[in-house]
Coordinates of C-alpha atoms in Angstrom, one line a residue:
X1485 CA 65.1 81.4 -21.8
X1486 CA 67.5 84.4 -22.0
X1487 CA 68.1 86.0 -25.7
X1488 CA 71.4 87.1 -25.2
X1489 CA 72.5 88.5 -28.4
X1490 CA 70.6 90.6 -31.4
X1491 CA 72.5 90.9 -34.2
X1492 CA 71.6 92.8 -37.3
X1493 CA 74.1 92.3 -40.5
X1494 CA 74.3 93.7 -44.0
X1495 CA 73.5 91.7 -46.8
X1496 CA 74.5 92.8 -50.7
X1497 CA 71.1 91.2 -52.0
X1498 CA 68.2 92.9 -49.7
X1499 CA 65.7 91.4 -51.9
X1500 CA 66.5 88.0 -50.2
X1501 CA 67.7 89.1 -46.4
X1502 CA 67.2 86.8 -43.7
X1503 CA 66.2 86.9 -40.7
X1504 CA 67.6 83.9 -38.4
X1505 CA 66.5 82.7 -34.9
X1506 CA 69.4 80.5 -33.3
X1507 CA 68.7 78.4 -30.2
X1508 CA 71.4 76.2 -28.7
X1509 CA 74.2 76.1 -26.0
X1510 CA 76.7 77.9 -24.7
X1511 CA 75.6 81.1 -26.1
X1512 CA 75.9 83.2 -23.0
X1513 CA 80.0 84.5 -23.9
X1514 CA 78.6 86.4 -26.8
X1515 CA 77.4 86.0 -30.5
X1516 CA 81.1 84.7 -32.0
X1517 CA 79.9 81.2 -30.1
X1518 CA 76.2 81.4 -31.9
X1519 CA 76.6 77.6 -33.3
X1520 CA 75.4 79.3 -37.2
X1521 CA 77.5 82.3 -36.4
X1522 CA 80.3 80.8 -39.0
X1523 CA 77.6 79.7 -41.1
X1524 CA 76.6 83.2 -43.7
X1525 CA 74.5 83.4 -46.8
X1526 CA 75.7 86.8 -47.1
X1527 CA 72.5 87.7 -45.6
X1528 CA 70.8 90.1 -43.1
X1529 CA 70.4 88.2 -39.8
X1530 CA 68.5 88.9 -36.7
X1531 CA 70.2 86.8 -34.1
X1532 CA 68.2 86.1 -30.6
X1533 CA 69.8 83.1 -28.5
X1534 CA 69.8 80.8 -25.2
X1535 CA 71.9 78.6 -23.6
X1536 CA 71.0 75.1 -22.9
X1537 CA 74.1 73.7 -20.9
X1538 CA 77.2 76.5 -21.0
X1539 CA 78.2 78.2 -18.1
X1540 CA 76.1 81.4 -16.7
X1541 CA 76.9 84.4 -17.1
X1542 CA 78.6 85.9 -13.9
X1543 CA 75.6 88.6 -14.1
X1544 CA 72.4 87.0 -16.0
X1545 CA 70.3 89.7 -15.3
X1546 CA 72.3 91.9 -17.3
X1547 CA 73.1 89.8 -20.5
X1548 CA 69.9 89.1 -21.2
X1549 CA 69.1 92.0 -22.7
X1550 CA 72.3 92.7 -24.5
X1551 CA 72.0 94.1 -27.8
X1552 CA 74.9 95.2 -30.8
X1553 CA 75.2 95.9 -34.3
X1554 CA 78.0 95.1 -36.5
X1555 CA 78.8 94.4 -40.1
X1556 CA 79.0 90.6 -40.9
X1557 CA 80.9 89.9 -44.1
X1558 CA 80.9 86.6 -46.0
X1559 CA 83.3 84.4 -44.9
X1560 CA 83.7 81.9 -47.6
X1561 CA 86.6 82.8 -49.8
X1562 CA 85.8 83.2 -53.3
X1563 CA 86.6 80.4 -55.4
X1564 CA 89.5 81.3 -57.9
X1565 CA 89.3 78.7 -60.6
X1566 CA 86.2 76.8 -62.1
X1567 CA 87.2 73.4 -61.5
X1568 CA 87.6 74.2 -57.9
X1569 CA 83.1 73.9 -58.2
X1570 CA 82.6 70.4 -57.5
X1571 CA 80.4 68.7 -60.8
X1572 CA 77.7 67.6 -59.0
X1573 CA 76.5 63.9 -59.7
X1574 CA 73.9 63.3 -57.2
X1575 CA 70.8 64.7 -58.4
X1576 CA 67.4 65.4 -56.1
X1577 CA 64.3 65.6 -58.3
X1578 CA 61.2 67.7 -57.4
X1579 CA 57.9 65.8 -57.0
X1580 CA 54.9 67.2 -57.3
X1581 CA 51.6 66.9 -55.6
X1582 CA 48.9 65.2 -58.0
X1583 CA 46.4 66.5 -55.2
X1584 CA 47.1 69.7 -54.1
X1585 CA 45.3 72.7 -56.2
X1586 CA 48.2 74.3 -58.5
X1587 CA 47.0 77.7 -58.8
X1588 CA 49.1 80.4 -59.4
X1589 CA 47.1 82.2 -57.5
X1590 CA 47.6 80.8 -54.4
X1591 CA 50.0 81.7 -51.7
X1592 CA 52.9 79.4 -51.4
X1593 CA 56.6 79.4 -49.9
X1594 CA 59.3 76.7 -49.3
X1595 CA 60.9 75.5 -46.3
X1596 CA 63.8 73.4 -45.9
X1597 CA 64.9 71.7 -42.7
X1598 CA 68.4 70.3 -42.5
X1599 CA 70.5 68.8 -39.5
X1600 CA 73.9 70.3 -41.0
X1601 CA 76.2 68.0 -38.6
X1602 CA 78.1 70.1 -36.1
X1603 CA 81.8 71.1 -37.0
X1604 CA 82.6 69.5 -33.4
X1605 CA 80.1 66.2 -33.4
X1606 CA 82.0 64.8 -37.0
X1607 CA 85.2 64.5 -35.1
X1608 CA 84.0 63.8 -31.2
X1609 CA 82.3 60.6 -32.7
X1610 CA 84.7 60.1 -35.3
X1611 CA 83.5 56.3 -35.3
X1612 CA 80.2 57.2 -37.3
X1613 CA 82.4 58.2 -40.0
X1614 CA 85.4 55.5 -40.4
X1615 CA 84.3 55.5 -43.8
X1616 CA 84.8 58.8 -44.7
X1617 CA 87.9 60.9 -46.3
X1618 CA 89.1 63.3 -43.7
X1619 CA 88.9 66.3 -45.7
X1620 CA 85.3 66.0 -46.3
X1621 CA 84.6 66.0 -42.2
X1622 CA 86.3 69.7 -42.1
X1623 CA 84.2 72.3 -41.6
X1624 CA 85.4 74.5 -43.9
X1625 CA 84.8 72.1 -46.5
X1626 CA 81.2 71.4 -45.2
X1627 CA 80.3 74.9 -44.7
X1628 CA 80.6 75.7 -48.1
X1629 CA 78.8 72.8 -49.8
X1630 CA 75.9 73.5 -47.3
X1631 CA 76.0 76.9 -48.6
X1632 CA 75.9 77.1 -51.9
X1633 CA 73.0 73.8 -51.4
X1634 CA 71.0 76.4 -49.6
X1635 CA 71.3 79.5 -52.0
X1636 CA 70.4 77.5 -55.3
X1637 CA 67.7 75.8 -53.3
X1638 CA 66.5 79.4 -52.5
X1639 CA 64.0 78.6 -49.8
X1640 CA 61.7 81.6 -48.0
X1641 CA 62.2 79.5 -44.3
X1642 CA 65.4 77.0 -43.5
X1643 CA 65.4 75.3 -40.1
X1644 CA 68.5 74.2 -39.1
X1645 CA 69.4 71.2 -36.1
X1646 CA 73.1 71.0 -35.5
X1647 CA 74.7 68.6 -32.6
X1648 CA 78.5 69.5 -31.6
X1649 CA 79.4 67.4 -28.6
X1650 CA 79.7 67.3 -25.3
X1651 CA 75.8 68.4 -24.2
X1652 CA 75.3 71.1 -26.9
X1653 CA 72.6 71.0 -29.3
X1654 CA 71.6 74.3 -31.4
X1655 CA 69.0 75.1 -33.8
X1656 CA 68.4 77.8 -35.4
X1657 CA 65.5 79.6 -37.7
X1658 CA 65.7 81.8 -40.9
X1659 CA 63.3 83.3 -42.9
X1660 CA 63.4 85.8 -46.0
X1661 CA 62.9 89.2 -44.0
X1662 CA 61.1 90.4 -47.0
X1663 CA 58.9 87.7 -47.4
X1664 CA 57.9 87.2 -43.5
X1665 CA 57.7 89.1 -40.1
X1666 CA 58.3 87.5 -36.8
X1667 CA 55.5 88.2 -34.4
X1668 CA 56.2 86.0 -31.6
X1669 CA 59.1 83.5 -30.5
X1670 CA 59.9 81.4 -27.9
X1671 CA 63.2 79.3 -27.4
X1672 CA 62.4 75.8 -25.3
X1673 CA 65.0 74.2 -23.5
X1674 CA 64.0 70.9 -22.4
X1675 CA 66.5 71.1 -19.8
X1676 CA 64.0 72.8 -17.7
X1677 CA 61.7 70.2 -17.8
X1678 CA 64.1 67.3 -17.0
X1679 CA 64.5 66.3 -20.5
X1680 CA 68.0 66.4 -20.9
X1681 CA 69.9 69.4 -22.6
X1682 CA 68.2 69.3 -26.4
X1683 CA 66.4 72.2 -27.6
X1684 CA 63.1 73.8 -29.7
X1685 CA 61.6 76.9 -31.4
X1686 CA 58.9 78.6 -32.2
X1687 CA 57.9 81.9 -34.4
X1688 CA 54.8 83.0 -35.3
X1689 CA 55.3 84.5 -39.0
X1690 CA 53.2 86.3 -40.8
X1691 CA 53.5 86.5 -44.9
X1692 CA 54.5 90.1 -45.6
X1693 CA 52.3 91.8 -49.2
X1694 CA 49.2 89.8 -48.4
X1695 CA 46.0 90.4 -48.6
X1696 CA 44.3 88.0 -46.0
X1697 CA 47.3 88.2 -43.3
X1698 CA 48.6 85.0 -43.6
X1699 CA 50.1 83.9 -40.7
X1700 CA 52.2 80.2 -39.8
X1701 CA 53.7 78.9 -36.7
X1702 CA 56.6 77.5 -37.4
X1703 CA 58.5 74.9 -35.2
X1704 CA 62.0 73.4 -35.2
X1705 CA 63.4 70.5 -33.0
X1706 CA 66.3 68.1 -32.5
X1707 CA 64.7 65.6 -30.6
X1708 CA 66.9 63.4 -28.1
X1709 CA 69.6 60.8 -30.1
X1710 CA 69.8 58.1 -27.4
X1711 CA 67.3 55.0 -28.4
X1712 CA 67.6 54.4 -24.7
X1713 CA 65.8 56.8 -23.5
X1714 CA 62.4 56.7 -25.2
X1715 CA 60.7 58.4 -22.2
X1716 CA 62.5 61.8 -23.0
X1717 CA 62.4 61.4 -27.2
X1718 CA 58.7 61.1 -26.6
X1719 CA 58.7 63.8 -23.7
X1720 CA 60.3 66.2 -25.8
X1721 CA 58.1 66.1 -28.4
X1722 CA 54.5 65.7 -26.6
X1723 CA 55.7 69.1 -25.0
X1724 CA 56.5 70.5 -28.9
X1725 CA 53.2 69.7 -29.4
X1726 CA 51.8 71.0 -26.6
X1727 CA 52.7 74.7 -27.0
X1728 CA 52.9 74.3 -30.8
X1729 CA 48.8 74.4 -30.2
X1730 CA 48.9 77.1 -27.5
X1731 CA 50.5 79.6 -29.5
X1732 CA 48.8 78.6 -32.6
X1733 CA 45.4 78.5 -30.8
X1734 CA 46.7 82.4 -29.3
X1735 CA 46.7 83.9 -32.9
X1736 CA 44.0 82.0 -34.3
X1737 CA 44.6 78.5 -34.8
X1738 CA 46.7 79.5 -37.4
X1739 CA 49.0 76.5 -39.4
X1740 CA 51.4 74.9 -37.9
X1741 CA 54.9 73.2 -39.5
X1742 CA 56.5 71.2 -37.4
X1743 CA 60.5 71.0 -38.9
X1744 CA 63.4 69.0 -37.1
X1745 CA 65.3 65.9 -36.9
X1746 CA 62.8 63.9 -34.6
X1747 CA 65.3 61.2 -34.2
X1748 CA 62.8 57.9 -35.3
X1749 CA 62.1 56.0 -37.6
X1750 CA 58.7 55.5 -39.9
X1751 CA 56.1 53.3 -38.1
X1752 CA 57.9 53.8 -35.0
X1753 CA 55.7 54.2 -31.9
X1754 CA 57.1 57.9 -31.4
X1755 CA 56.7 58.5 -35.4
X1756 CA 52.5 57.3 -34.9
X1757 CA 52.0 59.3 -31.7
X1758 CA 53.0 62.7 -34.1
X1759 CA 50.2 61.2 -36.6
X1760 CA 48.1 59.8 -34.3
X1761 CA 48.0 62.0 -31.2
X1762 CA 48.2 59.2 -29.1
X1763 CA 50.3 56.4 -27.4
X1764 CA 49.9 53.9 -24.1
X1765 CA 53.1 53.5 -23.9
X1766 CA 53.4 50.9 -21.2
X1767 CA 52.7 48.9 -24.5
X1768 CA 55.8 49.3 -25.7
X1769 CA 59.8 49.1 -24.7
X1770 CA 61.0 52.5 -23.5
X1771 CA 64.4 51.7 -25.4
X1772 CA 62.3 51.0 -28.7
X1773 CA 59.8 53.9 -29.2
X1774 CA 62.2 55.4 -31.3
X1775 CA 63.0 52.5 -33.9
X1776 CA 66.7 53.3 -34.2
X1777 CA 67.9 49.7 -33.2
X1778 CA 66.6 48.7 -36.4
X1779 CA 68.5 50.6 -39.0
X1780 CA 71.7 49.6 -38.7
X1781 CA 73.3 49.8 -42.4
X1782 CA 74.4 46.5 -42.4
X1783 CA 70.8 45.1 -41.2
X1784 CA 68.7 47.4 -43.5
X1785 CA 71.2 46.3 -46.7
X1786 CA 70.5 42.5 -45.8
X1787 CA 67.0 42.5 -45.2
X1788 CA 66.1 45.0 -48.0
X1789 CA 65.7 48.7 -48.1
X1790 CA 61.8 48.3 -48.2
X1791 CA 61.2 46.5 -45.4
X1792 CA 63.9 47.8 -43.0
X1793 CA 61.0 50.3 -41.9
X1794 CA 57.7 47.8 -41.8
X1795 CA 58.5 46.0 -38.1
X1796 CA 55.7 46.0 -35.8
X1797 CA 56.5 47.8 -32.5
X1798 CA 54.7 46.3 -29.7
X1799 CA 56.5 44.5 -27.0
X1800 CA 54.2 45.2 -24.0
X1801 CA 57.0 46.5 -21.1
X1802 CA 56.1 47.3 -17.6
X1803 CA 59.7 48.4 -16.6
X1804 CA 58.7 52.1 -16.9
X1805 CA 59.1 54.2 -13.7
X1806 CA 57.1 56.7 -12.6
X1807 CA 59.5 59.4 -13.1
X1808 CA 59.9 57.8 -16.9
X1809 CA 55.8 57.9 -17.3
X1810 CA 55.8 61.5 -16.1
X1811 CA 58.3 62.7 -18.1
X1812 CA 56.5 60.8 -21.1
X1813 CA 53.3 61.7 -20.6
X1814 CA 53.3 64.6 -18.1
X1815 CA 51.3 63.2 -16.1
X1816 CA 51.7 61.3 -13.1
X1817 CA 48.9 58.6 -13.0
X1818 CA 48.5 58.0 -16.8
X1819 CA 49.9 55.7 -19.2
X1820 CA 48.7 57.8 -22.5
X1821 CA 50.5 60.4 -24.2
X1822 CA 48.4 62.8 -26.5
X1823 CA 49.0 66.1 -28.1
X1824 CA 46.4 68.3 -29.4
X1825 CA 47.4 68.6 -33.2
X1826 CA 46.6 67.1 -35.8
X1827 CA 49.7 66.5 -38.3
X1828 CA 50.4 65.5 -41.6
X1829 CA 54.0 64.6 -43.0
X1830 CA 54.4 66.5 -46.0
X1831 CA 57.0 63.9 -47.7
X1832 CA 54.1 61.0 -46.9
X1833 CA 51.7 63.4 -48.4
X1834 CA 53.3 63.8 -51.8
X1835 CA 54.0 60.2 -53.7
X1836 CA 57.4 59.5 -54.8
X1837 CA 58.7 56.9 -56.4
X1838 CA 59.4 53.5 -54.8
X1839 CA 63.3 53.9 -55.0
X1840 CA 63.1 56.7 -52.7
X1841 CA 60.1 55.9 -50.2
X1842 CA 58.5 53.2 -48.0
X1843 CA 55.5 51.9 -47.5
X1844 CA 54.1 54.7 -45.6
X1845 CA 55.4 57.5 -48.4
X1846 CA 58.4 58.7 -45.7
X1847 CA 61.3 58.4 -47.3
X1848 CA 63.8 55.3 -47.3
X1849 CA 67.0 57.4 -45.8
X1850 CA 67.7 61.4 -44.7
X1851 CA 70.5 59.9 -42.8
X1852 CA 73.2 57.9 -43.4
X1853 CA 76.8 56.6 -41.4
X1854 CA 78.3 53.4 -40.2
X1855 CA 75.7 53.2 -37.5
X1856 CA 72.4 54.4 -39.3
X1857 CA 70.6 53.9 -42.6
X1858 CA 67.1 55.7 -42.5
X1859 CA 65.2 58.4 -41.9
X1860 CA 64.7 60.6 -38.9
X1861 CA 64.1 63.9 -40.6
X1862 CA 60.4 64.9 -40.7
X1863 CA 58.6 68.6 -42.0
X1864 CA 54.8 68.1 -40.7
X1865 CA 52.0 70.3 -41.1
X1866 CA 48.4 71.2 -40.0
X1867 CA 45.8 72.2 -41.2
X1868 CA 45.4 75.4 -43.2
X1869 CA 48.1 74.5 -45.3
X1870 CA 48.8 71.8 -48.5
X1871 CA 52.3 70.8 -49.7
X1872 CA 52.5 71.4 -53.4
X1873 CA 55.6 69.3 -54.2
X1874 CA 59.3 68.4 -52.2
X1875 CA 62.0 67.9 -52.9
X1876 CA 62.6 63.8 -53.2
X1877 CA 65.5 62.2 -51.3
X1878 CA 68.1 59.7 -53.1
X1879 CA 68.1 55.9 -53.8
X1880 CA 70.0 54.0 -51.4
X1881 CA 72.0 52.5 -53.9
X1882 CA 73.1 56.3 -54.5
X1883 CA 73.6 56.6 -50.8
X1884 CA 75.6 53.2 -50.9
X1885 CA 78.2 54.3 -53.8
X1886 CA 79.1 57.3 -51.2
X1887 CA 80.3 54.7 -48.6
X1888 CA 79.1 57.4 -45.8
X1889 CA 78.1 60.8 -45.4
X1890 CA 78.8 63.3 -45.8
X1891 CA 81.1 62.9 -48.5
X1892 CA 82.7 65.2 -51.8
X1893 CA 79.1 66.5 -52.9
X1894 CA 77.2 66.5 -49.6
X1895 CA 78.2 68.3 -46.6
X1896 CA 76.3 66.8 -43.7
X1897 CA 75.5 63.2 -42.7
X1898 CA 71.8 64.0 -43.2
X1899 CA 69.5 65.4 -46.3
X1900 CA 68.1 68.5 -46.4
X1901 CA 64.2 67.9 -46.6
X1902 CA 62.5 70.6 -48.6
X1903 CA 58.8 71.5 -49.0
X1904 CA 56.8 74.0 -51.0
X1905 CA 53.7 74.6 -49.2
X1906 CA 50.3 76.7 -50.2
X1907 CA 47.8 78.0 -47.8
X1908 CA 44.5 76.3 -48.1
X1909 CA 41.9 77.7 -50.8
X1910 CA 39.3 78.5 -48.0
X1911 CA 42.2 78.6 -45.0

């Protein structure tokens, strides 16, 4: 990994700065190619990078310590009439948690996790959206709606998973610089690994003006799309996992959230092994671990919303290689993957109503286009930590009146999942 950028930027509002932490491709030319470098909330940024797939730099060694300052000014133009605002008709409720203590007292903060749709991936697969007005795939359009979503949800941590085409995936990290400090990062590029060219993050953050030094890991992913390749979906995140615990284990065991677009489905094989720990996957079909196959919109509308996510997965398949087992489980002579966390999703943890969830409590979509109605957006979390409420998602006859995201009041194909979280009484 090579962080070949810092960036610090001026903000008008310092009592809301963030700091960010992008990861994704072709970085190494400089900052103006950071994938959320066109994305500002008029913020302070801290900007530390790595390339997944771009071309090198003709001397590495020297870029990857490069450092500048510079002034970064807003570039959404300011609206000049009020009817240019859109009125906005889809509505999210918040939903609180009827077991989680509600004590002022305790220590909470919000994260939101969002896959914002890269400005380049809504017209290289232009087929995912046949059912969307052009002017609401441009990114200047986008941008802004994603923008003003963020600042009046007003979250202290957003993780962001952005595809763009061609190899590239990015993610990047911000946090309220006066609410948290970083204390550790790491970029991984699964690329390394022979696990294609996706990417994930780490930070160790610790709650700034507290008494008992709260600190959180927090992770961000964008796991492999491809329902083909199961070995490397599950790959990438067994290895998540993996060093998730090692870092957390370095500081302390200290709470973990997990935040990303994990690319399967509830009751998936790959959606138990995060809540189970544990899969033999030679009892299951490499090309269904993820449960994608399964939520085409036109199959989940047929057969009902509610049961598009109850299939059983268990096809016992012994066409894995041993290449595909290794990379799955990282081993060579075993047919288990485990990881050494134990997780909780925070949307399955807080009861919504049945409009919005499944029977598991995940909810019924976070992502929909002509090729996908469901959810593959996921915030998990450890122990040491409780969600007090989220944010819920929308109906899918709500998602069904847009015809396709994203679309005049929604600027990505995906939801932005948003959790308030409290640190344990006695964590």
């Amino acid at each position: 990994m090579r962080c070949v950028n810092r960036v610090d930027c001026s903000w008008s509002r310092p009592s809301e700065a963030y700091r960010i932490l992008p990861s994704g491709g072709h970085l190494s030319s400089g900052f103006h190619q950071c994938p959320l470098s066109s994305l500002s909330f008029r913020s302070s940024f801290v900007c530390c990078s790595s390339s997944t797939s771009g071309p090198s730099d003709s001397n590495p060694e020297s870029s990857s310590n490069r450092s500048y300052s510079r002034r970064w000014q807003n570039p959404l133009p300011r609206r000049q009439h009020p009817d240019q605002i859109p009125s906005s008709q889809i509505a999210r409720d918040w939903i609180d948690s009827d077991t989680t203590p509600v004590s002022q007292a305790l220590e909470r903060f919000t994260v939101v996790s969002y896959n914002i749709l890269g400005d380049g991936n809504s017209s290289y697969h232009r087929e995912l959206y046949s059912n969307v007005s052009v002017p609401y795939l441009k990114w200047g359009y986008r941008k802004r709606l994603i923008c003003e979503e963020l600042i009046r949800l007003n979250p202290d941590i957003i993780s962001m998973q952005r595809r763009t085409g061609d190899n590239v995936d990015g993610c990047a990290m911000f946090w309220k610089a006066d609410r948290f400090g970083v204390l550790e990062r790491e970029n991984i590029e699964f690329s390394q690994f022979g696990m294609r060219d996706n990417v994930a993050q780490l930070a160790v953050l610790e709650l700034r003006k507290s008494n008992k030094s709260r600190k959180i890991l927090l992770g961000n992913i964008h796991v492999l799309y491809n329902p083909n390749q199961g070995d490397v979906k599950l790959g990438q995140v067994r290895s998540l996992c993996s060093k998730a615990h090692l870092l957390s284990k370095k500081w302390g065991d200290i709470p973990i959230v997990l935040c990303g677009d994990f690319n399967s489905t509830p009751k998936s094989p790959l959606y138990n092994f995060l809540a189970s720990s544990e899969l033999n996957v030679m009892e299951h079909d490499k090309k269904e671990l993820s449960g994608q196959k399964n939520c085409r919109p036109t199959k989940v509308l047929e057969t009902g919303s509610k049961s598009s996510n109850t299939i059983t997965f268990r096809s016992f398949c012994s066409s894995w290689t041993k290449e595909e087992i290794r990379v799955a489980t990282g081993q060579e002579n075993s047919y288990w993957a485990a990881h050494p966390l134990k997780l909780n999703s925070s949307y399955a943890s807080v009861k919504g109503s049945a409009n919005t969830r499944d029977s598991v409590g995940e909810p019924l979509a976070t992502s929909y286009h002509s090729k996908f109605l469901g959810t593959v957006d996921y915030l998990w979390y450890s122990d040491g930590l409780l969600p007090a409420r989220v944010l819920d998602t929308l109906p899918i006859d709500v998602l069904c009146k847009t015809k396709g995201l994203p679309c005049q009041e929604l600027g990505s194909d995906h939801l932005a999942l948003v959790s308030e979280f409290v640190f344990e009484p006695d964590g």
